[in-house]
Structure formats: C-alpha cells, structure tokens
Short mmCIF file of C-alpha atoms and ligand atoms in Angstrom, two decimals:
data_model
loop_
_atom_site.label_atom_id
_atom_site.label_comp_id
_atom_site.label_asym_id
_atom_site.label_seq_id
_atom_site.Cartn_x
_atom_site.Cartn_y
_atom_site.Cartn_z
CA UNK A 1 0.00 0.00 0.00
CA UNK A 2 1.33 3.43 -0.91
CA UNK A 3 1.08 6.00 1.86
CA UNK A 4 -0.18 9.49 1.12
CA UNK A 5 2.29 12.28 1.88
CA UNK A 6 1.11 15.89 2.11
CA UNK A 7 3.81 18.61 2.30
CA UNK A 8 3.20 21.10 5.09
CA UNK A 9 5.29 24.03 3.83
CA UNK A 10 7.62 24.99 1.01
CA UNK A 11 10.68 24.45 3.23
CA UNK A 12 10.18 21.24 5.18
CA UNK A 13 7.63 19.02 6.85
CA UNK A 14 5.04 16.58 5.55
CA UNK A 15 1.98 14.90 6.96
CA UNK A 16 1.73 11.15 6.46
CA UNK A 17 -1.91 10.20 6.08
CA UNK A 18 -3.77 7.03 6.94
CA UNK A 19 -1.21 5.25 9.06
CA UNK A 20 -1.42 3.70 12.52
CA UNK A 21 2.07 3.78 14.03
CA UNK A 22 1.10 1.01 16.46
CA UNK A 23 0.61 -1.40 13.55
CA UNK A 24 3.25 -0.56 10.98
CA UNK A 25 4.10 -3.06 8.25
CA UNK A 26 7.66 -3.21 6.87
CA UNK A 27 6.77 -1.70 3.43
CA UNK A 28 5.00 1.23 5.16
CA UNK A 29 8.03 1.82 7.35
CA UNK A 30 10.28 1.87 4.26
CA UNK A 31 8.10 4.59 2.70
CA UNK A 32 8.09 6.56 5.94
CA UNK A 33 11.90 6.39 6.05
CA UNK A 34 12.13 7.74 2.50
CA UNK A 35 9.67 10.55 3.31
CA UNK A 36 11.70 11.38 6.43
CA UNK A 37 14.86 11.92 4.38
CA UNK A 38 12.98 14.04 1.85
CA UNK A 39 10.88 16.20 4.23
CA UNK A 40 12.97 16.15 7.47
CA UNK A 41 9.87 16.54 9.70
CA UNK A 42 6.95 14.10 9.57
CA UNK A 43 3.58 14.58 11.25
CA UNK A 44 1.31 11.61 11.98
CA UNK A 45 -2.13 12.69 13.18
CA UNK A 46 -4.46 10.98 15.63
CA UNK A 47 -2.06 8.39 17.03
CA UNK A 48 -3.26 6.56 20.13
CA UNK A 49 0.06 5.27 21.39
CA UNK A 50 0.82 3.88 24.83
CA UNK A 51 4.36 4.61 26.12
CA UNK A 52 5.31 1.05 25.12
CA UNK A 53 4.02 1.58 21.57
CA UNK A 54 5.83 4.91 21.24
CA UNK A 55 9.05 3.22 22.39
CA UNK A 56 8.48 0.37 19.93
CA UNK A 57 8.00 2.87 17.09
CA UNK A 58 11.22 4.62 18.11
CA UNK A 59 13.16 1.35 18.10
CA UNK A 60 12.30 0.81 14.43
CA UNK A 61 14.70 3.71 13.75
CA UNK A 62 17.52 2.63 16.03
CA UNK A 63 18.63 2.39 19.60
CA UNK A 64 16.89 4.85 21.90
CA UNK A 65 18.83 7.59 23.64
CA UNK A 66 18.46 8.10 27.39
CA UNK A 67 18.72 11.81 28.09
CA UNK A 68 21.71 12.59 30.32
CA UNK A 69 20.20 15.67 31.97
CA UNK A 70 16.43 15.92 31.63
CA UNK A 71 14.26 13.61 33.85
CA UNK A 72 12.28 10.77 32.23
CA UNK A 73 8.84 9.21 32.79
CA UNK A 74 8.69 6.91 35.82
CA UNK A 75 9.24 3.34 34.51
CA UNK A 76 10.12 4.57 30.99
CA UNK A 77 13.70 5.92 30.82
CA UNK A 78 13.30 6.20 27.02
CA UNK A 79 10.53 8.83 27.33
CA UNK A 80 11.14 12.42 28.39
CA UNK A 81 7.92 14.18 29.42
CA UNK A 82 7.87 17.83 28.39
CA UNK A 83 5.50 19.71 30.65
CA UNK A 84 4.60 23.35 31.10
CA UNK A 85 6.56 24.69 34.06
CA UNK A 86 6.09 28.32 32.98
CA UNK A 87 7.78 30.45 30.37
CA UNK A 88 10.71 31.45 32.56
CA UNK A 89 11.56 27.77 33.17
CA UNK A 90 11.14 26.62 29.57
CA UNK A 91 14.27 24.79 28.36
CA UNK A 92 13.05 24.50 24.79
CA UNK A 93 11.99 28.01 23.79
CA UNK A 94 15.27 28.50 22.00
CA UNK A 95 16.56 27.21 18.67
CA UNK A 96 18.39 23.92 19.05
CA UNK A 97 19.18 20.53 17.60
CA UNK A 98 18.72 17.97 20.37
CA UNK A 99 21.69 17.22 22.65
CA UNK A 100 24.22 18.57 20.13
CA UNK A 101 26.69 18.93 23.02
CA UNK A 102 27.22 15.16 23.03
CA UNK A 103 29.79 13.30 20.94
CA UNK A 104 27.11 11.40 19.01
CA UNK A 105 23.98 13.55 19.08
CA UNK A 106 20.62 11.89 18.45
CA UNK A 107 19.62 11.41 14.80
CA UNK A 108 15.94 12.02 15.43
CA UNK A 109 13.36 12.89 18.07
CA UNK A 110 9.66 12.10 18.13
CA UNK A 111 7.17 14.09 20.15
CA UNK A 112 3.69 12.82 20.97
CA UNK A 113 1.08 15.44 21.92
CA UNK A 114 -0.59 14.05 25.04
CA UNK A 115 -2.38 17.13 26.36
CA UNK A 116 -2.55 20.57 24.75
CA UNK A 117 -3.67 24.09 25.56
CA UNK A 118 -6.74 25.25 23.63
CA UNK A 119 -4.47 27.53 21.63
CA UNK A 120 -0.76 28.26 21.37
CA UNK A 121 2.22 26.06 22.20
CA UNK A 122 3.26 25.57 18.57
CA UNK A 123 6.69 24.25 17.60
CA UNK A 124 8.74 25.81 14.79
CA UNK A 125 11.13 23.71 12.71
CA UNK A 126 13.88 25.11 10.47
CA UNK A 127 15.53 23.35 7.54
CA UNK A 128 19.30 23.58 8.00
CA UNK A 129 20.07 22.28 4.49
CA UNK A 130 18.12 25.16 3.04
CA UNK A 131 19.73 27.64 5.45
CA UNK A 132 23.14 26.41 4.25
CA UNK A 133 22.18 26.44 0.56
CA UNK A 134 21.10 30.09 0.83
CA UNK A 135 24.54 31.24 2.05
CA UNK A 136 26.90 32.87 -0.44
CA UNK A 137 29.66 30.80 -2.05
CA UNK A 138 32.20 32.95 -0.19
CA UNK A 139 30.61 32.15 3.18
CA UNK A 140 30.40 28.45 2.33
CA UNK A 141 34.10 28.42 1.46
CA UNK A 142 34.96 30.18 4.73
CA UNK A 143 32.90 27.69 6.81
CA UNK A 144 34.45 24.68 5.12
CA UNK A 145 36.46 22.76 7.76
CA UNK A 146 35.48 25.13 10.59
CA UNK A 147 34.45 23.56 13.90
CA UNK A 148 32.40 24.86 16.83
CA UNK A 149 32.14 24.01 20.52
CA UNK A 150 28.73 22.89 21.80
CA UNK A 151 28.04 22.94 25.54
CA UNK A 152 25.27 21.51 27.71
CA UNK A 153 26.25 23.61 30.71
CA UNK A 154 23.39 26.07 30.28
CA UNK A 155 20.81 23.27 30.04
CA UNK A 156 22.37 21.43 32.98
CA UNK A 157 22.35 24.56 35.08
CA UNK A 158 18.72 25.36 34.17
CA UNK A 159 17.81 21.74 35.07
CA UNK A 160 19.44 22.09 38.50
CA UNK A 161 22.31 19.72 37.62
CA UNK A 162 25.08 22.24 37.23
CA UNK A 163 27.79 20.26 39.00
CA UNK A 164 27.18 16.94 37.29
CA UNK A 165 27.45 18.43 33.80
CA UNK A 166 29.79 21.36 34.30
CA UNK A 167 32.41 20.14 31.87
CA UNK A 168 30.06 18.71 29.28
CA UNK A 169 30.99 19.92 25.81
CA UNK A 170 31.90 18.72 22.36
CA UNK A 171 33.23 20.17 19.11
CA UNK A 172 31.47 19.50 15.80
CA UNK A 173 31.77 20.77 12.22
CA UNK A 174 29.92 24.06 11.63
CA UNK A 175 28.59 22.48 8.44
CA UNK A 176 27.76 18.79 8.71
CA UNK A 177 27.10 16.34 5.91
CA UNK A 178 23.96 14.27 6.32
CA UNK A 179 25.15 10.65 6.63
CA UNK A 180 22.26 9.26 4.56
CA UNK A 181 21.64 11.89 1.87
CA UNK A 182 25.08 13.53 1.62
CA UNK A 183 23.48 16.99 1.82
CA UNK A 184 25.24 19.73 3.77
CA UNK A 185 23.52 21.44 6.71
CA UNK A 186 24.36 24.24 9.13
CA UNK A 187 25.02 22.75 12.55
CA UNK A 188 25.19 25.57 15.11
CA UNK A 189 22.49 26.81 17.47
CA UNK A 190 21.95 29.58 20.02
CA UNK A 191 21.07 26.98 22.69
CA UNK A 192 24.28 24.97 22.65
CA UNK A 193 26.99 26.45 20.39
CA UNK A 194 29.20 28.64 22.52
CA UNK A 195 32.26 29.39 20.36
CA UNK A 196 34.14 28.58 17.20
CA UNK A 197 37.15 26.35 17.66
CA UNK A 198 40.48 28.18 18.11
CA UNK A 199 38.73 31.55 18.49
CA UNK A 200 37.82 33.65 21.52
CA UNK A 201 34.20 34.11 22.55
CA UNK A 202 34.35 37.70 21.27
CA UNK A 203 35.75 36.63 17.92
CA UNK A 204 33.18 33.85 17.58
CA UNK A 205 30.11 35.87 18.49
CA UNK A 206 29.49 37.91 15.29
CA UNK A 207 29.75 34.92 12.96
CA UNK A 208 27.67 32.67 15.25
CA UNK A 209 25.02 35.38 15.51
CA UNK A 210 24.91 35.66 11.73
CA UNK A 211 24.62 31.88 11.27
CA UNK A 212 22.01 31.56 14.02
CA UNK A 213 19.85 34.17 12.25
CA UNK A 214 20.35 32.48 8.88
CA UNK A 215 19.39 29.17 10.53
CA UNK A 216 15.84 30.28 11.18
CA UNK A 217 15.02 32.77 8.43
CA UNK A 218 11.25 32.71 7.80
CA UNK A 219 11.64 31.01 4.43
CA UNK A 220 13.40 27.96 5.92
CA UNK A 221 10.76 27.38 8.64
CA UNK A 222 7.58 25.39 9.21
CA UNK A 223 5.38 26.09 12.25
CA UNK A 224 3.50 23.06 13.57
CA UNK A 225 0.12 23.68 15.17
CA UNK A 226 -0.44 20.66 17.40
CA UNK A 227 -3.53 18.48 17.75
CA UNK A 228 -3.83 15.90 20.53
CA UNK A 229 -2.51 12.57 19.23
CA UNK A 230 -0.01 14.11 16.81
CA UNK A 231 3.31 12.36 16.68
CA UNK A 232 5.92 14.56 15.02
CA UNK A 233 9.29 13.06 14.17
CA UNK A 234 12.20 15.29 13.13
CA UNK A 235 15.72 14.77 11.85
CA UNK A 236 18.20 16.40 14.22
CA UNK A 237 20.89 16.16 11.52
CA UNK A 238 19.05 18.59 9.26
CA UNK A 239 16.58 20.47 11.46
CA UNK A 240 16.56 22.86 14.38
CA UNK A 241 13.42 23.50 16.40
CA UNK A 242 11.94 26.02 18.82
CA UNK A 243 9.00 25.49 21.21
CA UNK A 244 6.92 28.67 21.33
CA UNK A 245 5.76 29.38 24.89
CA UNK A 246 2.67 31.58 24.48
CA UNK A 247 0.16 29.54 26.48
CA UNK A 248 0.68 30.89 30.00
CA UNK A 249 -0.04 28.29 32.67
CA UNK A 250 -2.26 26.09 30.49
CA UNK A 251 -1.40 22.42 30.60
CA UNK A 252 0.75 21.16 27.72
CA UNK A 253 2.29 17.69 27.99
CA UNK A 254 4.35 16.02 25.31
CA UNK A 255 6.21 12.69 25.40
CA UNK A 256 9.54 12.61 23.61
CA UNK A 257 11.55 9.68 22.37
CA UNK A 258 15.04 10.27 21.05
CA UNK A 259 16.95 8.01 18.66
CA UNK A 260 20.70 7.62 18.86
CA UNK A 261 22.86 9.09 16.12
CA UNK A 262 26.46 9.08 14.94
CA UNK A 263 29.44 11.43 14.99
CA UNK A 264 28.67 14.56 12.91
CA UNK A 265 31.08 14.83 9.93
O1 LIG B 301 7.74 20.96 23.27
C1 LIG B 301 8.06 21.15 22.11
O2 LIG B 301 7.28 21.55 21.26
C2 LIG B 301 9.45 20.89 21.64
C3 LIG B 301 10.28 20.25 22.67
C4 LIG B 301 11.74 20.34 22.37
O3 LIG B 301 12.24 21.35 22.00
C5 LIG B 301 12.55 19.17 22.53
O4 LIG B 301 12.03 18.11 22.85
O5 LIG B 301 13.77 19.27 22.30
#
C-alpha cells in the first residue's frame, strides 16, 4: 500500500496520512523512512500510542537515547515528558538541535502530543540544508572545515544539575554532511553552540550570531500547530526546532523519544 504524503510548507515538513504507528508493516516503514529523508519533519495525526508503543516505534529507527540531563517518565527511561513549568523555566523556547553537546547527538526525536492548551504552544522547525544552501559561495568556502564548541552547561544549570554536567561539551563541524543523503547542513544553534574552535568568545560571536539568524530565516521554517494525538518526528541532523511558549499556565504535555545518532562529519 502506498502512503499518502502531504507537504506542510515549502521548506520542510510533511503529513503522512492514513497510518497507525502502532501497527506498521515493513513496506510502510520503508516509505516513511524515505519521506523522512525528503521532508525532514513528519507529522502523523491521531495516534493513540501507549508509552510502550511509542518506544516500539522509536526502536524501528535505532537504539533509543536516554537523556543525560532531563528527567524521564517513571518506569520509561526512554521517554522524556515535556510539561509546562512556565515560560521562565522553559528549556526549549530556544533554537536547538537535540543534545548537540554530546559526541554522538541523536539522529531524530519524536514528540507525541498528550495534552494541549486550547491555543498556542506551537513548535517551529527550520531546515538547516536550506539555510546552508542560501549562504553565499564565499561564506560556504569560509565555513568549510570550521568547527564549533557545543556545551550543555546552560541546560544542565537550568535543570538544576550544574555540577554533574559542568564540563560537558563537544566540538562538531559548523557544516555537517547528512550521513544518509550527503546533503550539507548548518550545525550551530543559540542553545548549545558557545564558540568557534580556536577563536575567543568575542571573535566567535558575530559569525555565530549571523549563522544563528540564517538558521531560522522565515523562508526555511515550518510552524506546527499541534492536535492531541499528533506524533511529530524530526531529523536532528538537518533540522533545528523552537517550542513557542505563548500559552501561560495552560497544561501542555508532550512525550519525547530520542533516537541515537552518529558522529557529525
Ligand atoms: O515541546 C516542544 O514543542 C518541543 C520540545 C523540544 O524542543 C525538545 O524536545 O527538544
């Protein structure tokens, strides 16, 4: 059976119609994998998944990542609950690619909308291939071979685990090559990239600021308006995301699974 794929914007994202992720057949999964590489963000509506079924879906993609800093669901270390603790405590209202401060950052993350506010709480995704492609040839040449330092210290500190993760950091290429498609993507973010390798913070700042802006220009973005039961899966190797916190104290609960990745090259 051929699945129906409906693009959600001109930049990235597609909805996959008529599929129950709890009962996937191998040919369906193959098509979903192809759509994932083409669209970078996939939305599956109306999924009624138990934590076990969400974990099982995640394992089709690879080994699941246990988050080193953020607490998980009781009994399910593979699932990170994302709850509304107020705007000032939000860890995700900033552009990022998940856990990029680790040596092998996750390849993908999948968020299930469990409980939503009546409005607001959207998530914005930005296509980092497109952001790279739009740079000038001169800028691309300059970035070639450049590396940047990513740090989880800010996240650790905001999560109350400052001491445990004080030294956590990792360098990665500023432009990474997608291991499956060979496409180049910008790989820096305001959440985790703190400096360019072999440069001071002051020297790094202007270029990082420029690249961070380019990374989420309006024409590389898709804004997802959630419905309960949505499962949205994104490719951390080609996408950054930003959780908009505009819903005050209203309940918003999401369950995240994260799939292990490889060394960015
Ligand atoms: O809650 C969201 O919409 C996004 C959460 C997020 O940024 C993350 O899981 O890394």
